[in-house]
mmCIF file with all atom_site columns, C-alpha atoms in Angstrom:
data_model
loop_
_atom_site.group_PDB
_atom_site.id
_atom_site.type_symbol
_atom_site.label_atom_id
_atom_site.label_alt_id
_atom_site.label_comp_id
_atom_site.label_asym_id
_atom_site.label_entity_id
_atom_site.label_seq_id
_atom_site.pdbx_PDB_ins_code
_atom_site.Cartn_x
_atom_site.Cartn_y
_atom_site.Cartn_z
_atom_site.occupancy
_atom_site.B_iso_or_equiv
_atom_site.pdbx_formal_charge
_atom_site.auth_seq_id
_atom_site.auth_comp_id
_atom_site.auth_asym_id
_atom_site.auth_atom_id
_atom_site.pdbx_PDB_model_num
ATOM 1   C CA . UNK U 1 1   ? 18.294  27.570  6.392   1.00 74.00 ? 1   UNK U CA 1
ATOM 2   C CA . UNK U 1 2   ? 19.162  24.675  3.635   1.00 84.00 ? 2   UNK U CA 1
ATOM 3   C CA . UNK U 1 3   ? 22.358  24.152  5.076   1.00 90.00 ? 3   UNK U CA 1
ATOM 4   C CA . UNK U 1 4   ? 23.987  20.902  4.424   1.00 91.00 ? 4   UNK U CA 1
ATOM 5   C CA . UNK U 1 5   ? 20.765  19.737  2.910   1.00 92.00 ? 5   UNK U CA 1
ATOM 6   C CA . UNK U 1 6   ? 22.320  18.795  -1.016  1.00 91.00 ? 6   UNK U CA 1
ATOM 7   C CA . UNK U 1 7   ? 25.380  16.346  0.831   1.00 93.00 ? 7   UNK U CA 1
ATOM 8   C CA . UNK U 1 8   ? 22.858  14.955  3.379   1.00 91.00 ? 8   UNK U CA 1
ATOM 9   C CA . UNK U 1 9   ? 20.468  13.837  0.315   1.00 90.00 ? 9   UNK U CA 1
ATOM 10  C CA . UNK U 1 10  ? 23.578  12.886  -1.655  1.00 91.00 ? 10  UNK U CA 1
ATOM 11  C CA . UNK U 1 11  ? 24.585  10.155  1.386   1.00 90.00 ? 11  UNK U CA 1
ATOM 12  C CA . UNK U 1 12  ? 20.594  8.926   1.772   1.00 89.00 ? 12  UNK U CA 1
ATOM 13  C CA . UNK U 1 13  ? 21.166  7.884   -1.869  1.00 86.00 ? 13  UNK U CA 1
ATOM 14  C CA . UNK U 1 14  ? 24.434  6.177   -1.557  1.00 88.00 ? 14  UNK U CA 1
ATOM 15  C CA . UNK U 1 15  ? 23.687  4.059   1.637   1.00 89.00 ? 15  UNK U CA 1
ATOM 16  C CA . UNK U 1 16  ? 19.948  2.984   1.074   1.00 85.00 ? 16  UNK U CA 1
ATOM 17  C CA . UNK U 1 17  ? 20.414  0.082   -1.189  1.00 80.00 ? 17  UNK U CA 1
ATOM 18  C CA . UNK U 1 18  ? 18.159  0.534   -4.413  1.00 77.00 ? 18  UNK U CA 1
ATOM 19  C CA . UNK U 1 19  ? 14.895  -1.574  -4.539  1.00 78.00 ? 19  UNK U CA 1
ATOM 20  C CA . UNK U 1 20  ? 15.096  -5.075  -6.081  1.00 81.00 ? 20  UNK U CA 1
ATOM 21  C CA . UNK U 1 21  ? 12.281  -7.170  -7.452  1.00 86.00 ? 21  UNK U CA 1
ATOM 22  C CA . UNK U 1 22  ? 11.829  -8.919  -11.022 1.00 86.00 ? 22  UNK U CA 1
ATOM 23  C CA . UNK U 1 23  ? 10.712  -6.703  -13.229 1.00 88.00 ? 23  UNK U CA 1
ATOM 24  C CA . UNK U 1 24  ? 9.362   -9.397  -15.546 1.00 88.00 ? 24  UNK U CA 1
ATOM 25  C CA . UNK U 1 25  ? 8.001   -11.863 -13.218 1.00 87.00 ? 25  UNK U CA 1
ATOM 26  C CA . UNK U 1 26  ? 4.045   -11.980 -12.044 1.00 88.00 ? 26  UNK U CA 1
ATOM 27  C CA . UNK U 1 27  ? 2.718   -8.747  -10.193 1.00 91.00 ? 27  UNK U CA 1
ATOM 28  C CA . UNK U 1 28  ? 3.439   -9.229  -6.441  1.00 90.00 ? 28  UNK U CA 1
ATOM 29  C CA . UNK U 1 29  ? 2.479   -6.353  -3.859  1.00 93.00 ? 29  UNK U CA 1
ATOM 30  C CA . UNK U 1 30  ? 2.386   -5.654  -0.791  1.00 92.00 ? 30  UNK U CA 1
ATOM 31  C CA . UNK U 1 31  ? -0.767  -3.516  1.133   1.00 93.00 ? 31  UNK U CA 1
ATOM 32  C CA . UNK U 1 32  ? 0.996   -1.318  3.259   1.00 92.00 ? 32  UNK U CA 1
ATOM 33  C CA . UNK U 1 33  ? -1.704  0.669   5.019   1.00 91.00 ? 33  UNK U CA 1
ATOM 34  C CA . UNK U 1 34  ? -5.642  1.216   3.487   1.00 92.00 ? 34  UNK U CA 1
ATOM 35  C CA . UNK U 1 35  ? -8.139  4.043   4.691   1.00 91.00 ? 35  UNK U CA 1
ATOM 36  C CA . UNK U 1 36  ? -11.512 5.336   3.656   1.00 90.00 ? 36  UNK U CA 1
ATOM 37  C CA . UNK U 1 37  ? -12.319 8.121   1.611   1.00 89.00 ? 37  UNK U CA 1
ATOM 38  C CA . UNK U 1 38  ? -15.686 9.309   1.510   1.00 88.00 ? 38  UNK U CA 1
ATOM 39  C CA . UNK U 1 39  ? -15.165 10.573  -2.370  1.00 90.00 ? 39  UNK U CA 1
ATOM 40  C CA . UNK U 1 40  ? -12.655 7.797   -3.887  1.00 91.00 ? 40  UNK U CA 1
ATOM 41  C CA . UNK U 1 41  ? -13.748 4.846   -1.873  1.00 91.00 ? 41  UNK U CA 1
ATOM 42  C CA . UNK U 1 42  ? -10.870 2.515   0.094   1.00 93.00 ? 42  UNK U CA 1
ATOM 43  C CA . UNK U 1 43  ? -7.390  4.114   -1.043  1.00 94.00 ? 43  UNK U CA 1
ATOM 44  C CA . UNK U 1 44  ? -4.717  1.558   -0.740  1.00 95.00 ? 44  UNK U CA 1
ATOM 45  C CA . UNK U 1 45  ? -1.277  2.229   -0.212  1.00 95.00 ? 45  UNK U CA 1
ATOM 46  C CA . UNK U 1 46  ? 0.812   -0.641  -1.937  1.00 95.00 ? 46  UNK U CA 1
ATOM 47  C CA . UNK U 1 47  ? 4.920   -1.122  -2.436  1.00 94.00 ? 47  UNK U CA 1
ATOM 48  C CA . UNK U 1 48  ? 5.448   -3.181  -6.104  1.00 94.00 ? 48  UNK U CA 1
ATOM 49  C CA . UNK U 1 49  ? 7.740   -6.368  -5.377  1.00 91.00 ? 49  UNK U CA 1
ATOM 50  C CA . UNK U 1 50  ? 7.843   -7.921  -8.415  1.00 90.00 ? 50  UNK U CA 1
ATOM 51  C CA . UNK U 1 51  ? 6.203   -7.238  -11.940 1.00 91.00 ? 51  UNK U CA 1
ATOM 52  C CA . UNK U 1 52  ? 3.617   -3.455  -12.313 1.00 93.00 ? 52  UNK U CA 1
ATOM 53  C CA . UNK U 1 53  ? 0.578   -2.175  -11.343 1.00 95.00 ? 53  UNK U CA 1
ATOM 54  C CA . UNK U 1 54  ? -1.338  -0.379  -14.117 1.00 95.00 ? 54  UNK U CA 1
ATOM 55  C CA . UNK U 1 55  ? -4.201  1.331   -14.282 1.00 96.00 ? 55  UNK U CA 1
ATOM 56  C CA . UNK U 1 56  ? -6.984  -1.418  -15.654 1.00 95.00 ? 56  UNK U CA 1
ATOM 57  C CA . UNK U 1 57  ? -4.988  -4.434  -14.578 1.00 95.00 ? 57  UNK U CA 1
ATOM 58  C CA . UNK U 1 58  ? -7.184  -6.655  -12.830 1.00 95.00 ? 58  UNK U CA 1
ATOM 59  C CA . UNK U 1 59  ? -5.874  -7.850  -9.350  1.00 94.00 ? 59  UNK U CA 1
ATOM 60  C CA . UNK U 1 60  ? -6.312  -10.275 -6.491  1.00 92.00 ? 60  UNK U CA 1
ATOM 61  C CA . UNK U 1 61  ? -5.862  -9.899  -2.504  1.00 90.00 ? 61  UNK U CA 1
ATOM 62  C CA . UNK U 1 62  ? -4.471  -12.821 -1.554  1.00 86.00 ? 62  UNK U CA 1
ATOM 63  C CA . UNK U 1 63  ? -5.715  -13.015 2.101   1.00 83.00 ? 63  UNK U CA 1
ATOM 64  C CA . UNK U 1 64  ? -9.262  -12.767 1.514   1.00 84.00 ? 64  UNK U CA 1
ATOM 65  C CA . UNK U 1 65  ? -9.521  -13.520 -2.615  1.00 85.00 ? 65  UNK U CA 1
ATOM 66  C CA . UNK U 1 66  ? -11.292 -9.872  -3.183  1.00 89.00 ? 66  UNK U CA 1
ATOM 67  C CA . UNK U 1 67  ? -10.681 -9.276  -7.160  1.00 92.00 ? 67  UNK U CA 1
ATOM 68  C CA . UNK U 1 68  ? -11.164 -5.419  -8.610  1.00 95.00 ? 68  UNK U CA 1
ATOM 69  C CA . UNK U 1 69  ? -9.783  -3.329  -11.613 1.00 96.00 ? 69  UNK U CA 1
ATOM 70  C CA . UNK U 1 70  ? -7.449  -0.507  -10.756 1.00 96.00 ? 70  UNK U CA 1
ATOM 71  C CA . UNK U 1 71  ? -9.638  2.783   -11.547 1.00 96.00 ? 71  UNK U CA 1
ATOM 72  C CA . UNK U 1 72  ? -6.784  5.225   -10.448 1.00 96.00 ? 72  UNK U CA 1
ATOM 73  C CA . UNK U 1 73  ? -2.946  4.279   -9.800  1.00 97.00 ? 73  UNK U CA 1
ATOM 74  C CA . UNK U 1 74  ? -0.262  6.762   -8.524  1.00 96.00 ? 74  UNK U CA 1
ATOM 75  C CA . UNK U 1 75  ? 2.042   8.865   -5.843  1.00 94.00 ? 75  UNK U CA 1
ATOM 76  C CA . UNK U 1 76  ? 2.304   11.041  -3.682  1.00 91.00 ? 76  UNK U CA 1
ATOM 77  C CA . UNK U 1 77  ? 4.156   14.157  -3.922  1.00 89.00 ? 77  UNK U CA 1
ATOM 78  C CA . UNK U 1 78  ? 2.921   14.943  -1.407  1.00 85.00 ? 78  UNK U CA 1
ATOM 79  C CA . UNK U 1 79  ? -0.526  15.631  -3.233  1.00 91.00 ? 79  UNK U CA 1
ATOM 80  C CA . UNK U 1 80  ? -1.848  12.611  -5.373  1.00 92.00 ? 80  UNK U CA 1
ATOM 81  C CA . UNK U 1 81  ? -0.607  12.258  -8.990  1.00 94.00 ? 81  UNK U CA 1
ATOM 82  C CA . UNK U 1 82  ? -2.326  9.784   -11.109 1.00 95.00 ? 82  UNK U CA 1
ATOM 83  C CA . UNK U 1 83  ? 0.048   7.242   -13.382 1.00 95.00 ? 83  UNK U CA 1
ATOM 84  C CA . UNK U 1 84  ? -0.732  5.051   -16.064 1.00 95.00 ? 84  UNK U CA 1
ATOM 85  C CA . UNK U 1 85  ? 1.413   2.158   -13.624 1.00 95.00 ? 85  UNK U CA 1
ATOM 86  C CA . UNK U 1 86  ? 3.975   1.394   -10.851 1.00 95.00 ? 86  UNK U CA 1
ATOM 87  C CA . UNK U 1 87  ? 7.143   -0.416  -11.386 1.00 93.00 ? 87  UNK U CA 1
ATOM 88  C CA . UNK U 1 88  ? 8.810   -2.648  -9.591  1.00 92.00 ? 88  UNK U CA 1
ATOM 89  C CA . UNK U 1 89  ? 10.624  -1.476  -6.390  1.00 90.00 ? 89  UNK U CA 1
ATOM 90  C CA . UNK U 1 90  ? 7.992   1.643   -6.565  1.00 92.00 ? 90  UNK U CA 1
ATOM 91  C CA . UNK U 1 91  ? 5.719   2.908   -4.011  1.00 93.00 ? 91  UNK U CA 1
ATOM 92  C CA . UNK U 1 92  ? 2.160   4.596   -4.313  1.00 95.00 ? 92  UNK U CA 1
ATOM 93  C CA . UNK U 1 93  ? -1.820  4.548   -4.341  1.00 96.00 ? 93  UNK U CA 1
ATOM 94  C CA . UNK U 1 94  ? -4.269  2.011   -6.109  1.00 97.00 ? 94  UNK U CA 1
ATOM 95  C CA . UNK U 1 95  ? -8.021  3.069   -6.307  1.00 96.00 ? 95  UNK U CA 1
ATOM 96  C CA . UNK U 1 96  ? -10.416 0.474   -7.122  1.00 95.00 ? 96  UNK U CA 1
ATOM 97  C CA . UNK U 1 97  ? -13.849 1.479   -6.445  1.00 90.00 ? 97  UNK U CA 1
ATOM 98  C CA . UNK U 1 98  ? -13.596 -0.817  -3.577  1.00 91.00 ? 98  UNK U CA 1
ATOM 99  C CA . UNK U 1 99  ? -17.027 0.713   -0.662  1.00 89.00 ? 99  UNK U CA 1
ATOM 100 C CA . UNK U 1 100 ? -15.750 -1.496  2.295   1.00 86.00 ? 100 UNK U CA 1
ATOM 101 C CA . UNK U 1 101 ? -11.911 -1.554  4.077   1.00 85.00 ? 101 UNK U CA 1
ATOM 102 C CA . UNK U 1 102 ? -12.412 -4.978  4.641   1.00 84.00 ? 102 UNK U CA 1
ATOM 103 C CA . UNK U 1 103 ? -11.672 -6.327  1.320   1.00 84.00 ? 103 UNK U CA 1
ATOM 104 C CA . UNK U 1 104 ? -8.337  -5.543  2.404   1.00 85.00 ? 104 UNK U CA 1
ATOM 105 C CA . UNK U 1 105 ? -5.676  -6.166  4.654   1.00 86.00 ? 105 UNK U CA 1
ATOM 106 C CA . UNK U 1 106 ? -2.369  -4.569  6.015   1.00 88.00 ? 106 UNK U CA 1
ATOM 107 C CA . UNK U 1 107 ? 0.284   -6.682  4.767   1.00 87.00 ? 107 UNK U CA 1
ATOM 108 C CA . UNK U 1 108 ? -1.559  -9.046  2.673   1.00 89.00 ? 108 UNK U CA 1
ATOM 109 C CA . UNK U 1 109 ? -0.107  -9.369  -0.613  1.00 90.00 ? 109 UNK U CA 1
ATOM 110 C CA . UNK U 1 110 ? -1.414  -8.150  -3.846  1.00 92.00 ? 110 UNK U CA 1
ATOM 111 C CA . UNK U 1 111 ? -1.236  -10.385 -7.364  1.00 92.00 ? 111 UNK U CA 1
ATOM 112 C CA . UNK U 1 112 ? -2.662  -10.668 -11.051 1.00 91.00 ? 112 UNK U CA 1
ATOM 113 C CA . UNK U 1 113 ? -5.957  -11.942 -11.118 1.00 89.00 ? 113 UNK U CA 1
ATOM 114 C CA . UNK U 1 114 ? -5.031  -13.848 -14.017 1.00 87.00 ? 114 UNK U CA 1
ATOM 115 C CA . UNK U 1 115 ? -1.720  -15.257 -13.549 1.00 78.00 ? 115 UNK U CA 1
ATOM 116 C CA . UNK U 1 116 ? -1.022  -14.468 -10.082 1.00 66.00 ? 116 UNK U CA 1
ATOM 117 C CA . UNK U 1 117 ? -1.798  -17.965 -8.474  1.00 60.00 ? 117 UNK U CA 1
ATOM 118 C CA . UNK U 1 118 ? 1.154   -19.519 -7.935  1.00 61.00 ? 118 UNK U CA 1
ATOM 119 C CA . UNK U 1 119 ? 3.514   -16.113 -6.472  1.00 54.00 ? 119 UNK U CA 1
ATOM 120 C CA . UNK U 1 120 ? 3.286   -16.962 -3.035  1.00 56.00 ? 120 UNK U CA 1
ATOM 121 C CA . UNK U 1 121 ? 3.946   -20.904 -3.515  1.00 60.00 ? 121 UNK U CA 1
ATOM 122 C CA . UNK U 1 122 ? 7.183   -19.035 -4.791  1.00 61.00 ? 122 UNK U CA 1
ATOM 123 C CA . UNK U 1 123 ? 8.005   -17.274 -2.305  1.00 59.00 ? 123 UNK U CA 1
ATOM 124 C CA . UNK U 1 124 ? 7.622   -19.712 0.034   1.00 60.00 ? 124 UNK U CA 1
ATOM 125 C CA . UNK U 1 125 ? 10.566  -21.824 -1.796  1.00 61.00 ? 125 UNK U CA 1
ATOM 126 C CA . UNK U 1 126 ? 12.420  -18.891 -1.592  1.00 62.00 ? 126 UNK U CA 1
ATOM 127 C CA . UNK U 1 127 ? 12.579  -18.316 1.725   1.00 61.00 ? 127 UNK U CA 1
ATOM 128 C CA . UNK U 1 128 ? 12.880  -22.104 2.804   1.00 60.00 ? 128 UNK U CA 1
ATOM 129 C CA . UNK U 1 129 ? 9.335   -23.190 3.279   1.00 57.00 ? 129 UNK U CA 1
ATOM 130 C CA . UNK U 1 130 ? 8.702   -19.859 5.531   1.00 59.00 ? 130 UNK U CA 1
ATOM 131 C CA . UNK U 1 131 ? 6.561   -16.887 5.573   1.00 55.00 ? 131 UNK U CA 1
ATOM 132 C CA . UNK U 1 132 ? 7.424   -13.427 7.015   1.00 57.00 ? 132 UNK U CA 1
ATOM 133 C CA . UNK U 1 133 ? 5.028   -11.282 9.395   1.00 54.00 ? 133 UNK U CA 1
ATOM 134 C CA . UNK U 1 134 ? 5.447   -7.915  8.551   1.00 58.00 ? 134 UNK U CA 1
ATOM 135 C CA . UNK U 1 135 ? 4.076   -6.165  11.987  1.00 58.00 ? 135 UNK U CA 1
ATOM 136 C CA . UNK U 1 136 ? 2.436   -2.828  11.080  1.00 57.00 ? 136 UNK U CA 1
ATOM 137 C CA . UNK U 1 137 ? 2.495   0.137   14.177  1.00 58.00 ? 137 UNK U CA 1
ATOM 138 C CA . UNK U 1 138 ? 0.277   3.823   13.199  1.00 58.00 ? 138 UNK U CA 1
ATOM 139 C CA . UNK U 1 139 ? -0.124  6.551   15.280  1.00 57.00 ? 139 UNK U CA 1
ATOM 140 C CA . UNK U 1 140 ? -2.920  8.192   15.516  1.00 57.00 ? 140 UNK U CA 1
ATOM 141 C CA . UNK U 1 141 ? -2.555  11.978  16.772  1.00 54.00 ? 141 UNK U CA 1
ATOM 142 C CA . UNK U 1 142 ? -6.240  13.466  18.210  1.00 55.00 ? 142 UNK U CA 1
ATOM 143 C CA . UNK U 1 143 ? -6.873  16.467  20.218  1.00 57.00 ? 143 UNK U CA 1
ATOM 144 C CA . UNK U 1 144 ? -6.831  15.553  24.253  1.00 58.00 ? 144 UNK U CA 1
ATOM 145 C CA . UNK U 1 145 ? -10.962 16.933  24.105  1.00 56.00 ? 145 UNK U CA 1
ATOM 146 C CA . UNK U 1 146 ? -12.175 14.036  21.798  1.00 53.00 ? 146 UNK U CA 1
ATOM 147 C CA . UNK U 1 147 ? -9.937  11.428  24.159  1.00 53.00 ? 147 UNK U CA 1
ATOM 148 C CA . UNK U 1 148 ? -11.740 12.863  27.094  1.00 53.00 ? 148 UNK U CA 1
ATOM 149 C CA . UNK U 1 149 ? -14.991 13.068  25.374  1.00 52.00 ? 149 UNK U CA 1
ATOM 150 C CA . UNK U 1 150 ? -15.473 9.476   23.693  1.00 51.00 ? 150 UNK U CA 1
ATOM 151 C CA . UNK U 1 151 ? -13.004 7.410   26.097  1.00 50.00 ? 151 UNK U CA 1
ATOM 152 C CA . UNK U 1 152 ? -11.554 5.832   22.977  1.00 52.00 ? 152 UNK U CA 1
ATOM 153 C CA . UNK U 1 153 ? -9.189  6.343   20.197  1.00 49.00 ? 153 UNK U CA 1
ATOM 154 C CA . UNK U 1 154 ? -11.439 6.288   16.698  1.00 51.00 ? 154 UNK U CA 1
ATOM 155 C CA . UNK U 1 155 ? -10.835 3.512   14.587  1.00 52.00 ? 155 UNK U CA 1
ATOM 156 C CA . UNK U 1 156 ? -8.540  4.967   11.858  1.00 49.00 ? 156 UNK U CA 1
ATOM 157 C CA . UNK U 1 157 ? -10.240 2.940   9.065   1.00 48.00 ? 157 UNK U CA 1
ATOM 158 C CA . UNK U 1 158 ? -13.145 4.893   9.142   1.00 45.00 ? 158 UNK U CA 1
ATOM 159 C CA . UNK U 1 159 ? -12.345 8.497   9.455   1.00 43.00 ? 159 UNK U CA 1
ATOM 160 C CA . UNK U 1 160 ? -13.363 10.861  6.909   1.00 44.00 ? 160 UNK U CA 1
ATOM 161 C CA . UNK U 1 161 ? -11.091 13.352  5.666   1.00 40.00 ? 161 UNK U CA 1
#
């Protein structure tokens, strides 16, 4: 019915605390989740920290020193919505042409190519010398016939939408 629905959105915005990062500093990251798709190549889902994503810009992933250019940036509302860029504190989509999901990692963190060197050495100052694992959990929902029939959950990665 909508009832209640206006003062229960008006609380979500008053007691989540906004999103913080430095707008100005290098472009920090973070991979949240990555999949396959068989038209755009790997999407990658990615929360800005620090600095922007835009569309051209090209980046690094830390963990495993993959460089592209972003062909397509955006959101999801729920449909994809292409940008020109992603602020800081913002969450969305990064395209890069990328053919294989193992360029990238959950949870690995995403910098300038260019000047993006130094963001974790940073960090790491920051937080006393110590580093944060961010523990990722999906669920993966599959009609009871394909269980039976292949004895094995599919390996989300790979699955074709």
């Amino acid at each position: 019915t909508g009832a209640g629905v206006p003062e229960l959105l008006e609380e979500i915005v008053h007691k989540l605390p906004a999103p913080h990062g430095d707008e100005n500093a290098p472009t920090r990251a973070l991979l949240v989740d990555s999949w396959y798709d068989s038209y755009l190549g790997v999407v990658i889902l990615v929360r800005v920290g620090d600095g922007k994503l835009s569309r051209g810009q090209k980046i690094k992933f830390r963990a495993t020193g993959a460089e592209y250019v972003i062909d397509k940036i955006g959101c999801f509302t729920p449909k994809m919505v292409n940008t020109e860029e992603l602020q800081t504190g913002e969450i969305g989509f990064i395209i890069t042409g990328m053919k294989t999901i193992h360029d990238c990692q959950v949870g690995d963190t995403i910098v300038d190519a260019k000047n993006g060197g130094n963001v974790l050495d940073e960090l790491k100052k920051k937080n006393n010398n110590k580093m944060r694992v961010i523990p990722k959990a999906d669920i993966e929902m599959m009609r009871e016939d394909q269980y039976e029939r292949t004895g094995k959950i599919p390996n989300k990665k790979y699955r074709k939408y």
